[in-house]
Amino acid sequence: MKRGIIVQHKKKTIVVLFGGQSSEHKVSCVSATTIMNYIDADKYCIVPVGITKKGQWLLYNGPLEYILTGEWEKYGTPTILSPDATQKGLIKIMGEKVKIIPIDIVFPVLHGLYGEDGSIQGLLELAQIPYVGCGILSSSVSMDKIYTKIIVDREGIDQAHFVKVLRKELSTMDSVVERIEKNISYPCFIKPSNAGSSVGITKAYDRVSLEKGLLEAAKQDRKILVEETIVGREVECAVLGNDHAKASAVGEIITDADFYDYEAKYHSETSKTIIPADLPKKIVEEIQDKALRVFKSVDGRGLARVDFFVEKDTNRVIFNEINTLPGFTSISMYPMLWEEQGIDKKTLVEQLIQFAMDQE
């Protein structure tokens, strides 16, 4: 045995992308800050890269608290993630000079459009850089509520009845409203097909509020989902892994709001989560089974949170939606569900990185 020899393993460089151009820019900044606090600095060289609301990429090297306040933009250096697979790196722009920063993995902590819809995943696939989370297909179809419902319907999983409306159809509002009223009773929900954190979602109780809700949703997306109201408990289940993914405990959302909208999620003092949810074991197992089925049906990998309703009186488990990059804020359900299973945030973040590096 040789003495006095210390073997040093080179740290892998991990880029954490945050911010973005979606309506969830601020939530992304909070999630990314949490994640960076739990990445093992002994194993990884952490490189934060923020994307402004205008879409500019900035390499940031400063206090994490500035990411929360928005001050980080003042100290960022323009940078580009190269799609060139032979480089596998960031192009740091310093006046007329550029510098290539090689990277090993990307953690795209981007919620909503351009981050969770397959856009950034496509860029990373071109660059052939491993990344945390779902791929192009699963990201894009899961972000689109209408196409998710089509896939889940093929799985034979119960979900709310819905009507698809295109923005261009709103020029003939009366015919659209008549079609909706023929298929769905009031009250009903109006949702942009592509939006996160319940942005643009409204609840209609009559024709006037339905028309107003359709116009509001049309501001966010050209495709609009009008859905029947399910009266029941809102529950969520986390999924972790690749081909052999596992489901977490089940959590329940309690809110005094009419529905769990953006305000209720991030600003309400009355909204709370209960983990584990007080449900019969049989119902919990059904939710876990259906969460995994939905995850697999969209070809998910890495992580997702799958949301359901447990219908009042019948206890029927009804699929609501899947989120392929759930929040990592202090009130986010995804990390809390795994903590209930004994997996702390640091371990969870490390497992997510490993699932990205070691595709099964």
Tab-separated table of C-alpha atoms in Angstrom:
chain	number	residue	atom	x	y	z
A	1	MET	CA	0.000	0.000	0.000
A	2	LYS	CA	1.406	3.370	-1.050
A	3	ARG	CA	1.365	6.094	1.540
A	4	GLY	CA	1.121	9.812	1.152
A	5	ILE	CA	-0.697	9.755	-2.182
A	6	ILE	CA	-3.918	11.750	-2.310
A	7	VAL	CA	-6.179	11.084	-5.270
A	8	GLN	CA	-8.151	14.173	-6.219
A	9	HIS	CA	-11.264	13.742	-8.309
A	10	LYS	CA	-12.074	16.647	-10.566
A	11	LYS	CA	-15.356	18.326	-9.762
A	12	LYS	CA	-18.044	18.190	-12.398
A	13	THR	CA	-19.355	21.542	-13.570
A	14	ILE	CA	-23.111	21.964	-13.224
A	15	VAL	CA	-24.966	24.908	-14.734
A	16	VAL	CA	-28.131	25.926	-12.896
A	17	LEU	CA	-30.487	27.803	-15.213
A	18	PHE	CA	-33.011	30.125	-13.577
A	19	GLY	CA	-35.397	32.971	-14.341
A	20	GLY	CA	-36.729	32.744	-17.871
A	21	GLN	CA	-39.331	34.523	-19.974
A	22	SER	CA	-42.425	32.862	-18.539
A	23	SER	CA	-44.921	34.236	-16.035
A	24	GLU	CA	-43.191	32.048	-13.434
A	25	HIS	CA	-39.882	33.930	-13.566
A	26	LYS	CA	-39.905	34.805	-9.857
A	27	VAL	CA	-40.876	31.301	-8.764
A	28	SER	CA	-37.984	29.927	-10.834
A	29	CYS	CA	-35.542	32.247	-9.052
A	30	VAL	CA	-36.733	31.001	-5.649
A	31	SER	CA	-36.593	27.338	-6.727
A	32	ALA	CA	-33.099	27.715	-8.183
A	33	THR	CA	-31.796	29.397	-5.025
A	34	THR	CA	-33.118	26.519	-2.926
A	35	ILE	CA	-31.575	23.923	-5.227
A	36	MET	CA	-28.174	25.623	-5.324
A	37	ASN	CA	-28.119	25.682	-1.529
A	38	TYR	CA	-28.439	21.891	-1.560
A	39	ILE	CA	-26.070	20.943	-4.403
A	40	ASP	CA	-22.964	19.303	-2.945
A	41	ALA	CA	-20.225	21.911	-3.474
A	42	ASP	CA	-17.576	19.269	-2.727
A	43	LYS	CA	-18.666	17.313	-5.827
A	44	TYR	CA	-19.758	20.042	-8.208
A	45	CYS	CA	-18.602	23.431	-9.420
A	46	ILE	CA	-21.898	25.351	-9.479
A	47	VAL	CA	-22.331	27.855	-12.318
A	48	PRO	CA	-25.534	29.947	-12.047
A	49	VAL	CA	-26.887	31.261	-15.346
A	50	GLY	CA	-29.931	33.520	-15.261
A	51	ILE	CA	-32.296	34.305	-18.108
A	52	THR	CA	-33.961	37.719	-17.912
A	53	LYS	CA	-37.615	38.280	-18.698
A	54	LYS	CA	-36.482	39.674	-22.048
A	55	GLY	CA	-34.564	36.487	-22.775
A	56	GLN	CA	-30.973	37.603	-22.195
A	57	TRP	CA	-28.623	34.957	-20.742
A	58	LEU	CA	-26.289	36.166	-17.994
A	59	LEU	CA	-23.557	34.272	-16.179
A	60	TYR	CA	-23.928	35.227	-12.532
A	61	ASN	CA	-21.290	35.045	-9.815
A	62	GLY	CA	-22.612	36.719	-6.694
A	63	PRO	CA	-24.694	36.287	-3.535
A	64	LEU	CA	-27.625	33.916	-3.943
A	65	GLU	CA	-29.910	36.361	-2.139
A	66	TYR	CA	-29.566	38.734	-5.097
A	67	ILE	CA	-31.319	36.123	-7.228
A	68	LEU	CA	-34.328	36.445	-4.927
A	69	THR	CA	-34.391	40.249	-5.118
A	70	GLY	CA	-33.701	40.515	-8.842
A	71	GLU	CA	-30.438	42.402	-8.273
A	72	TRP	CA	-28.485	39.576	-9.942
A	73	GLU	CA	-29.129	41.101	-13.382
A	74	LYS	CA	-26.874	44.067	-12.536
A	75	TYR	CA	-23.882	41.771	-12.029
A	76	GLY	CA	-24.357	39.243	-14.826
A	77	THR	CA	-22.005	38.686	-17.747
A	78	PRO	CA	-23.538	37.974	-21.171
A	79	THR	CA	-23.231	34.312	-22.048
A	80	ILE	CA	-24.662	31.785	-24.479
A	81	LEU	CA	-25.091	28.041	-24.177
A	82	SER	CA	-23.541	26.700	-27.345
A	83	PRO	CA	-25.617	24.185	-29.338
A	84	ASP	CA	-22.343	22.863	-30.779
A	85	ALA	CA	-21.990	19.309	-29.469
A	86	THR	CA	-18.203	19.438	-29.919
A	87	GLN	CA	-17.919	22.271	-27.410
A	88	LYS	CA	-20.385	21.259	-24.672
A	89	GLY	CA	-20.052	24.579	-22.940
A	90	LEU	CA	-21.029	28.150	-22.268
A	91	ILE	CA	-19.708	30.994	-24.394
A	92	LYS	CA	-18.854	33.831	-22.019
A	93	ILE	CA	-18.819	37.180	-23.822
A	94	MET	CA	-16.373	39.791	-22.505
A	95	GLY	CA	-16.443	42.758	-24.860
A	96	GLU	CA	-14.760	41.596	-28.060
A	97	LYS	CA	-13.388	38.484	-26.389
A	98	VAL	CA	-15.115	35.180	-25.693
A	99	LYS	CA	-14.283	32.332	-23.364
A	100	ILE	CA	-15.570	28.777	-23.512
A	101	ILE	CA	-16.579	27.313	-20.146
A	102	PRO	CA	-16.870	23.506	-20.439
A	103	ILE	CA	-19.864	22.046	-18.577
A	104	ASP	CA	-20.842	18.510	-17.628
A	105	ILE	CA	-24.520	18.830	-16.736
A	106	VAL	CA	-27.350	21.361	-16.657
A	107	PHE	CA	-30.075	21.702	-14.046
A	108	PRO	CA	-32.781	23.709	-15.847
A	109	VAL	CA	-34.795	25.209	-12.991
A	110	LEU	CA	-37.142	26.959	-15.396
A	111	HIS	CA	-40.896	26.792	-14.858
A	112	GLY	CA	-43.455	27.365	-17.588
A	113	LEU	CA	-42.977	28.400	-21.210
A	114	TYR	CA	-39.512	28.152	-22.786
A	115	GLY	CA	-38.219	26.161	-19.826
A	116	GLU	CA	-40.645	23.373	-19.076
A	117	ASP	CA	-42.183	22.906	-22.509
A	118	GLY	CA	-39.322	21.168	-24.321
A	119	SER	CA	-37.649	24.353	-25.621
A	120	ILE	CA	-34.566	24.332	-23.392
A	121	GLN	CA	-34.517	20.533	-23.496
A	122	GLY	CA	-34.161	20.702	-27.282
A	123	LEU	CA	-31.189	23.057	-26.997
A	124	LEU	CA	-29.507	20.746	-24.489
A	125	GLU	CA	-30.135	17.728	-26.718
A	126	LEU	CA	-28.455	19.554	-29.618
A	127	ALA	CA	-25.496	20.341	-27.370
A	128	GLN	CA	-25.492	16.726	-26.131
A	129	ILE	CA	-25.242	17.894	-22.536
A	130	PRO	CA	-26.968	15.770	-19.847
A	131	TYR	CA	-29.708	17.618	-17.994
A	132	VAL	CA	-32.017	17.079	-15.054
A	133	GLY	CA	-35.648	16.297	-15.735
A	134	CYS	CA	-37.939	15.206	-18.516
A	135	GLY	CA	-36.961	15.150	-22.179
A	136	ILE	CA	-38.397	17.041	-25.140
A	137	LEU	CA	-41.464	14.873	-25.704
A	138	SER	CA	-42.571	14.517	-22.097
A	139	SER	CA	-41.886	18.184	-21.356
A	140	SER	CA	-43.874	19.478	-24.324
A	141	VAL	CA	-46.929	17.236	-24.031
A	142	SER	CA	-47.103	17.637	-20.248
A	143	MET	CA	-46.955	21.418	-20.533
A	144	ASP	CA	-49.892	21.335	-22.930
A	145	LYS	CA	-52.957	20.521	-20.825
A	146	ILE	CA	-55.081	19.515	-23.816
A	147	TYR	CA	-52.573	17.012	-25.189
A	148	THR	CA	-51.925	15.646	-21.719
A	149	LYS	CA	-55.640	14.935	-21.419
A	150	ILE	CA	-55.631	13.142	-24.773
A	151	ILE	CA	-52.782	10.878	-23.624
A	152	VAL	CA	-54.298	10.236	-20.194
A	153	ASP	CA	-57.624	9.398	-21.830
A	154	ARG	CA	-55.872	6.627	-23.781
A	155	GLU	CA	-54.640	5.267	-20.445
A	156	GLY	CA	-58.246	4.955	-19.260
A	157	ILE	CA	-57.661	7.194	-16.242
A	158	ASP	CA	-60.640	9.274	-15.067
A	159	GLN	CA	-60.412	13.014	-15.662
A	160	ALA	CA	-62.720	16.009	-15.941
A	161	HIS	CA	-64.757	16.452	-19.131
A	162	PHE	CA	-63.406	19.249	-21.311
A	163	VAL	CA	-63.883	21.328	-24.436
A	164	LYS	CA	-61.012	22.629	-26.569
A	165	VAL	CA	-61.259	26.202	-27.850
A	166	LEU	CA	-58.867	28.025	-30.185
A	167	ARG	CA	-58.156	31.729	-29.752
A	168	LYS	CA	-59.188	32.466	-33.356
A	169	GLU	CA	-62.614	30.958	-32.673
A	170	LEU	CA	-63.389	33.706	-30.171
A	171	SER	CA	-64.288	36.016	-33.047
A	172	THR	CA	-67.553	34.044	-33.090
A	173	MET	CA	-67.989	34.051	-29.313
A	174	ASP	CA	-71.680	33.092	-29.308
A	175	SER	CA	-71.114	29.808	-31.146
A	176	VAL	CA	-68.148	28.953	-28.881
A	177	VAL	CA	-70.197	29.591	-25.749
A	178	GLU	CA	-73.096	27.508	-27.072
A	179	ARG	CA	-70.740	24.582	-27.772
A	180	ILE	CA	-69.314	24.787	-24.262
A	181	GLU	CA	-72.720	25.048	-22.585
A	182	LYS	CA	-73.917	22.028	-24.563
A	183	ASN	CA	-71.121	19.855	-23.134
A	184	ILE	CA	-70.265	21.315	-19.728
A	185	SER	CA	-72.382	22.694	-16.886
A	186	TYR	CA	-71.628	25.775	-14.802
A	187	PRO	CA	-69.489	26.404	-12.890
A	188	CYS	CA	-66.557	25.497	-15.116
A	189	PHE	CA	-62.861	26.304	-15.325
A	190	ILE	CA	-61.160	28.116	-18.183
A	191	LYS	CA	-57.438	27.465	-18.569
A	192	PRO	CA	-54.725	28.397	-21.080
A	193	SER	CA	-53.513	25.078	-22.466
A	194	ASN	CA	-49.896	26.129	-21.890
A	195	ALA	CA	-49.305	27.999	-18.631
A	196	GLY	CA	-48.077	27.170	-15.159
A	197	SER	CA	-48.770	28.156	-11.548
A	198	SER	CA	-52.458	28.597	-12.468
A	199	VAL	CA	-51.699	31.791	-14.406
A	200	GLY	CA	-54.633	32.840	-16.578
A	201	ILE	CA	-57.080	30.376	-15.015
A	202	THR	CA	-60.559	31.560	-14.069
A	203	LYS	CA	-63.795	29.996	-12.883
A	204	ALA	CA	-67.032	30.806	-14.719
A	205	TYR	CA	-70.462	30.707	-13.107
A	206	ASP	CA	-72.461	32.043	-16.049
A	207	ARG	CA	-72.188	33.146	-19.654
A	208	VAL	CA	-70.782	36.569	-18.815
A	209	SER	CA	-67.926	35.199	-16.684
A	210	LEU	CA	-67.311	32.433	-19.245
A	211	GLU	CA	-66.761	34.949	-22.039
A	212	LYS	CA	-64.512	37.036	-19.799
A	213	GLY	CA	-62.518	33.952	-18.797
A	214	LEU	CA	-62.044	32.860	-22.430
A	215	LEU	CA	-60.623	36.261	-23.326
A	216	GLU	CA	-58.316	36.173	-20.271
A	217	ALA	CA	-56.996	32.704	-21.139
A	218	ALA	CA	-56.465	33.773	-24.746
A	219	LYS	CA	-53.881	36.313	-23.512
A	220	GLN	CA	-51.693	33.407	-22.428
A	221	ASP	CA	-52.153	30.851	-25.215
A	222	ARG	CA	-53.855	30.229	-28.544
A	223	LYS	CA	-55.351	26.991	-27.192
A	224	ILE	CA	-57.871	27.132	-24.331
A	225	LEU	CA	-59.197	24.338	-22.166
A	226	VAL	CA	-62.673	24.612	-20.674
A	227	GLU	CA	-63.191	21.979	-17.999
A	228	GLU	CA	-65.980	20.776	-15.763
A	229	THR	CA	-65.694	21.482	-12.043
A	230	ILE	CA	-64.784	18.528	-9.866
A	231	VAL	CA	-65.935	18.872	-6.272
A	232	GLY	CA	-63.418	17.106	-4.104
A	233	ARG	CA	-60.069	17.169	-2.341
A	234	GLU	CA	-56.952	18.339	-4.196
A	235	VAL	CA	-54.058	15.911	-3.761
A	236	GLU	CA	-50.567	15.624	-5.207
A	237	CYS	CA	-48.051	12.819	-5.646
A	238	ALA	CA	-44.352	13.157	-6.534
A	239	VAL	CA	-42.522	10.851	-8.919
A	240	LEU	CA	-38.760	10.289	-8.897
A	241	GLY	CA	-36.607	8.216	-11.244
A	242	ASN	CA	-36.221	7.114	-14.836
A	243	ASP	CA	-37.490	3.781	-16.160
A	244	HIS	CA	-37.921	2.418	-12.640
A	245	ALA	CA	-39.489	5.503	-11.083
A	246	LYS	CA	-41.148	5.469	-7.692
A	247	ALA	CA	-44.067	7.414	-6.239
A	248	SER	CA	-43.984	9.391	-3.001
A	249	ALA	CA	-46.450	9.840	-0.205
A	250	VAL	CA	-49.607	11.766	-1.096
A	251	GLY	CA	-50.147	15.340	0.043
A	252	GLU	CA	-53.328	17.393	0.199
A	253	ILE	CA	-53.853	21.074	-0.598
A	254	ILE	CA	-56.167	22.995	1.731
A	255	THR	CA	-57.186	26.503	0.663
A	256	ASP	CA	-59.955	28.969	1.409
A	257	ALA	CA	-59.710	30.303	-2.142
A	258	ASP	CA	-62.308	29.360	-4.724
A	259	PHE	CA	-59.550	27.366	-6.403
A	260	TYR	CA	-55.798	26.928	-5.980
A	261	ASP	CA	-54.679	29.824	-8.184
A	262	TYR	CA	-51.346	31.700	-8.290
A	263	GLU	CA	-52.325	33.966	-5.391
A	264	ALA	CA	-53.395	31.025	-3.234
A	265	LYS	CA	-50.200	29.101	-4.027
A	266	TYR	CA	-47.654	31.784	-3.264
A	267	HIS	CA	-49.264	34.597	-1.256
A	268	SER	CA	-52.171	33.247	0.776
A	269	GLU	CA	-51.629	32.756	4.506
A	270	THR	CA	-54.601	30.389	4.715
A	271	SER	CA	-53.442	27.881	2.087
A	272	LYS	CA	-51.655	24.899	3.575
A	273	THR	CA	-50.488	21.418	2.783
A	274	ILE	CA	-51.128	18.228	4.729
A	275	ILE	CA	-48.526	15.472	4.363
A	276	PRO	CA	-49.402	12.682	4.367
A	277	ALA	CA	-52.997	13.247	3.313
A	278	ASP	CA	-55.601	11.669	5.573
A	279	LEU	CA	-56.863	9.137	3.064
A	280	PRO	CA	-57.612	5.400	3.157
A	281	LYS	CA	-54.616	3.256	2.220
A	282	LYS	CA	-56.447	1.921	-0.826
A	283	ILE	CA	-57.004	5.449	-2.186
A	284	VAL	CA	-53.372	6.413	-1.559
A	285	GLU	CA	-52.165	3.344	-3.459
A	286	GLU	CA	-54.516	4.132	-6.334
A	287	ILE	CA	-53.155	7.683	-6.543
A	288	GLN	CA	-49.564	6.423	-6.511
A	289	ASP	CA	-50.313	3.842	-9.193
A	290	LYS	CA	-52.024	6.381	-11.437
A	291	ALA	CA	-49.232	8.924	-10.893
A	292	LEU	CA	-46.695	6.405	-12.167
A	293	ARG	CA	-48.932	5.438	-15.093
A	294	VAL	CA	-49.308	9.061	-16.150
A	295	PHE	CA	-45.552	9.640	-15.768
A	296	LYS	CA	-44.741	6.629	-17.929
A	297	SER	CA	-47.424	7.430	-20.508
A	298	VAL	CA	-45.778	10.795	-21.286
A	299	ASP	CA	-42.313	9.132	-21.286
A	300	GLY	CA	-41.268	11.002	-18.147
A	301	ARG	CA	-37.832	10.821	-16.588
A	302	GLY	CA	-36.162	12.297	-13.542
A	303	LEU	CA	-39.039	13.986	-11.757
A	304	ALA	CA	-42.624	15.138	-11.948
A	305	ARG	CA	-45.540	15.976	-9.684
A	306	VAL	CA	-48.899	14.522	-10.627
A	307	ASP	CA	-52.063	16.182	-9.309
A	308	PHE	CA	-55.459	14.582	-8.723
A	309	PHE	CA	-58.851	15.182	-7.181
A	310	VAL	CA	-60.510	12.759	-4.795
A	311	GLU	CA	-64.155	13.334	-5.632
A	312	LYS	CA	-66.510	14.158	-2.793
A	313	ASP	CA	-68.953	11.388	-1.813
A	314	THR	CA	-67.583	8.857	-4.353
A	315	ASN	CA	-63.830	8.947	-3.503
A	316	ARG	CA	-63.185	8.581	-7.244
A	317	VAL	CA	-59.567	9.470	-8.111
A	318	ILE	CA	-59.607	11.966	-10.979
A	319	PHE	CA	-56.475	13.148	-12.804
A	320	ASN	CA	-55.885	16.909	-12.895
A	321	GLU	CA	-52.437	17.618	-14.376
A	322	ILE	CA	-48.748	16.692	-14.431
A	323	ASN	CA	-45.939	19.156	-13.725
A	324	THR	CA	-42.551	18.068	-15.106
A	325	LEU	CA	-40.525	20.665	-13.220
A	326	PRO	CA	-42.329	21.233	-9.920
A	327	GLY	CA	-41.318	24.077	-7.652
A	328	PHE	CA	-38.560	23.842	-5.050
A	329	THR	CA	-39.617	26.775	-2.886
A	330	SER	CA	-40.076	26.554	0.899
A	331	ILE	CA	-43.784	25.822	0.358
A	332	SER	CA	-43.439	23.498	-2.633
A	333	MET	CA	-45.064	20.111	-2.321
A	334	TYR	CA	-42.515	18.096	-4.328
A	335	PRO	CA	-39.534	18.235	-1.909
A	336	MET	CA	-41.844	18.036	1.120
A	337	LEU	CA	-43.402	14.807	-0.157
A	338	TRP	CA	-39.976	13.179	-0.389
A	339	GLU	CA	-38.949	14.485	3.027
A	340	GLU	CA	-41.958	12.600	4.357
A	341	GLN	CA	-40.344	9.492	2.805
A	342	GLY	CA	-37.032	10.218	4.533
A	343	ILE	CA	-35.277	11.838	1.563
A	344	ASP	CA	-33.941	15.270	2.540
A	345	LYS	CA	-33.428	18.067	-0.004
A	346	LYS	CA	-29.688	17.506	-0.383
A	347	THR	CA	-30.173	13.806	-1.073
A	348	LEU	CA	-33.079	14.538	-3.412
A	349	VAL	CA	-31.067	17.050	-5.461
A	350	GLU	CA	-28.145	14.617	-5.706
A	351	GLN	CA	-30.454	11.811	-6.863
A	352	LEU	CA	-31.929	14.060	-9.555
A	353	ILE	CA	-28.442	14.888	-10.822
A	354	GLN	CA	-27.481	11.221	-10.859
A	355	PHE	CA	-30.622	10.251	-12.770
A	356	ALA	CA	-29.598	12.813	-15.390
A	357	MET	CA	-26.014	11.527	-15.565
A	358	ASP	CA	-26.897	7.836	-15.491
A	359	GLN	CA	-29.748	7.332	-17.930
A	360	GLU	CA	-31.192	3.847	-17.440
